[in-house]
């Protein structure tokens, strides 16, 4: 079970355009990691959500995938560090960086049958593929913002 360890809402008067939350994911990931912290930063001024993952205690070289499922049309850009999601005339840039480096890939989602009904057709699985470094650690940042937003 994930544990929220910090929370700073967007409506706080001292930081009206900035919000943050921290989640401890170690229990979710189990014995694969010693620690797993996910920080969310919400920046209304830049129209950006940033997700920062810090993982430790993995076996060196362990493959790690950061994933999201979407109904949007997905294009992995030539730099392989940016994916663009398009739906309903709008687009969202998903940029990632990690140490060690990684790359985006996209494929049709063929997940297992859900107990609440059949999978929806037309879903895409977007994955950032990387691996733990020689010390068994990984630092990963994913930023989501509307195309053309301030960076």
Short mmCIF file of C-alpha atoms in Angstrom, two decimals:
data_model
loop_
_atom_site.label_atom_id
_atom_site.label_comp_id
_atom_site.label_asym_id
_atom_site.label_seq_id
_atom_site.Cartn_x
_atom_site.Cartn_y
_atom_site.Cartn_z
CA UNK A 1 0.00 0.00 0.00
CA UNK A 2 1.36 3.43 -0.99
CA UNK A 3 1.79 5.97 1.80
CA UNK A 4 1.41 9.72 1.26
CA UNK A 5 4.25 11.26 3.26
CA UNK A 6 3.85 14.95 2.31
CA UNK A 7 1.16 17.13 0.74
CA UNK A 8 1.07 20.82 -0.23
CA UNK A 9 -2.17 21.64 -2.10
CA UNK A 10 -2.40 24.11 -4.98
CA UNK A 11 -4.79 26.31 -3.00
CA UNK A 12 -2.30 27.14 -0.23
CA UNK A 13 -2.17 30.96 -0.08
CA UNK A 14 1.65 31.11 0.12
CA UNK A 15 2.17 29.02 -3.03
CA UNK A 16 -1.04 29.47 -5.01
CA UNK A 17 0.43 28.25 -8.32
CA UNK A 18 2.52 25.40 -6.88
CA UNK A 19 1.40 22.14 -5.31
CA UNK A 20 3.25 19.00 -4.29
CA UNK A 21 2.77 15.54 -2.88
CA UNK A 22 5.19 12.79 -1.91
CA UNK A 23 4.31 9.10 -1.93
CA UNK A 24 6.35 6.23 -0.50
CA UNK A 25 5.98 3.34 -2.97
CA UNK A 26 8.38 0.89 -1.27
CA UNK A 27 5.57 -1.31 0.06
CA UNK A 28 3.95 -1.44 -3.40
CA UNK A 29 7.20 -2.50 -5.11
CA UNK A 30 8.09 -4.97 -2.36
CA UNK A 31 11.44 -6.66 -1.99
CA UNK A 32 12.60 -5.37 -5.40
CA UNK A 33 13.65 -2.07 -3.76
CA UNK A 34 14.95 -0.70 -0.46
CA UNK A 35 13.30 2.67 -1.00
CA UNK A 36 10.95 4.13 -3.60
CA UNK A 37 9.85 7.75 -3.34
CA UNK A 38 7.59 9.49 -5.88
CA UNK A 39 7.28 13.27 -5.76
CA UNK A 40 4.52 15.08 -7.65
CA UNK A 41 4.93 18.78 -8.43
CA UNK A 42 2.02 20.76 -9.82
CA UNK A 43 2.97 24.10 -11.40
CA UNK A 44 -0.13 25.96 -12.58
CA UNK A 45 1.94 28.89 -13.87
CA UNK A 46 3.93 26.66 -16.22
CA UNK A 47 0.93 24.33 -16.76
CA UNK A 48 3.10 21.34 -15.88
CA UNK A 49 2.94 18.26 -13.68
CA UNK A 50 6.28 16.68 -12.85
CA UNK A 51 6.66 13.19 -11.40
CA UNK A 52 10.05 12.41 -9.86
CA UNK A 53 10.89 8.83 -8.85
CA UNK A 54 13.89 7.88 -6.70
CA UNK A 55 14.49 4.13 -6.34
CA UNK A 56 17.29 2.41 -4.39
CA UNK A 57 18.26 -1.09 -3.33
CA UNK A 58 17.65 -2.82 -6.67
CA UNK A 59 20.03 -5.27 -8.25
CA UNK A 60 22.37 -3.36 -10.60
CA UNK A 61 21.05 -3.49 -14.16
CA UNK A 62 17.48 -4.34 -13.10
CA UNK A 63 15.11 -3.29 -15.89
CA UNK A 64 12.62 -0.60 -14.88
CA UNK A 65 9.58 0.59 -16.81
CA UNK A 66 7.55 3.69 -16.02
CA UNK A 67 4.18 3.22 -17.72
CA UNK A 68 0.92 4.95 -18.44
CA UNK A 69 -2.15 3.83 -20.38
CA UNK A 70 -3.95 6.32 -22.58
CA UNK A 71 -6.78 6.59 -25.11
CA UNK A 72 -4.85 9.35 -26.89
CA UNK A 73 -2.92 8.88 -30.14
CA UNK A 74 0.75 8.52 -29.11
CA UNK A 75 3.79 9.62 -31.11
CA UNK A 76 7.27 8.91 -29.76
CA UNK A 77 9.47 11.73 -31.03
CA UNK A 78 12.83 11.12 -32.72
CA UNK A 79 14.74 12.11 -29.57
CA UNK A 80 12.98 9.18 -27.78
CA UNK A 81 12.87 11.40 -24.66
CA UNK A 82 9.56 13.02 -25.66
CA UNK A 83 6.19 11.49 -26.47
CA UNK A 84 3.24 13.50 -27.71
CA UNK A 85 -0.32 12.48 -26.85
CA UNK A 86 -3.13 13.84 -29.07
CA UNK A 87 -6.85 13.60 -28.42
CA UNK A 88 -9.84 15.79 -29.19
CA UNK A 89 -7.78 18.47 -30.92
CA UNK A 90 -5.44 18.89 -27.93
CA UNK A 91 -1.93 17.63 -27.34
CA UNK A 92 0.18 16.83 -24.29
CA UNK A 93 3.96 16.50 -24.22
CA UNK A 94 5.39 13.83 -21.96
CA UNK A 95 9.12 14.35 -21.42
CA UNK A 96 11.35 12.02 -19.45
CA UNK A 97 14.91 11.89 -18.27
CA UNK A 98 16.57 9.31 -16.10
CA UNK A 99 19.92 8.27 -14.74
CA UNK A 100 20.78 5.86 -16.29
CA UNK A 101 19.25 7.15 -19.56
CA UNK A 102 16.17 5.54 -21.08
CA UNK A 103 13.77 5.88 -24.00
CA UNK A 104 10.01 5.94 -24.66
CA UNK A 105 8.21 3.17 -26.49
CA UNK A 106 4.51 2.82 -27.29
CA UNK A 107 2.43 -0.25 -28.09
CA UNK A 108 -1.22 -1.29 -28.10
CA UNK A 109 -2.38 -2.10 -24.58
CA UNK A 110 -3.23 -5.76 -24.20
CA UNK A 111 -3.74 -5.90 -20.47
CA UNK A 112 -5.52 -8.69 -18.61
CA UNK A 113 -9.29 -8.93 -18.42
CA UNK A 114 -10.51 -6.71 -15.59
CA UNK A 115 -13.00 -7.85 -13.02
CA UNK A 116 -15.07 -4.77 -13.87
CA UNK A 117 -15.47 -5.62 -17.55
CA UNK A 118 -13.55 -6.06 -20.77
CA UNK A 119 -10.61 -3.87 -21.70
CA UNK A 120 -11.44 -0.94 -23.88
CA UNK A 121 -10.19 -1.09 -27.44
CA UNK A 122 -7.83 1.59 -28.71
CA UNK A 123 -5.72 1.98 -25.58
CA UNK A 124 -1.96 2.58 -25.87
CA UNK A 125 0.70 1.65 -23.33
CA UNK A 126 3.42 4.31 -23.12
CA UNK A 127 6.63 3.08 -21.44
CA UNK A 128 9.89 4.70 -20.37
CA UNK A 129 12.42 1.87 -20.45
CA UNK A 130 15.60 2.16 -18.36
CA UNK A 131 17.57 0.20 -15.77
CA UNK A 132 19.10 0.54 -12.32
CA UNK A 133 22.64 1.90 -12.23
CA UNK A 134 25.70 0.06 -10.92
CA UNK A 135 24.66 0.88 -7.34
CA UNK A 136 21.10 -0.41 -7.82
CA UNK A 137 19.57 3.09 -7.93
CA UNK A 138 17.45 4.98 -10.42
CA UNK A 139 16.49 8.63 -10.69
CA UNK A 140 13.62 9.31 -13.11
CA UNK A 141 11.68 12.47 -13.94
CA UNK A 142 8.57 12.65 -16.14
CA UNK A 143 7.04 16.04 -17.00
CA UNK A 144 3.58 16.41 -18.55
CA UNK A 145 2.50 19.70 -20.09
CA UNK A 146 0.24 20.90 -22.91
CA UNK A 147 2.15 21.29 -26.17
CA UNK A 148 3.53 24.81 -26.37
CA UNK A 149 3.37 25.43 -22.60
CA UNK A 150 6.19 27.28 -20.81
CA UNK A 151 9.07 24.99 -19.92
#
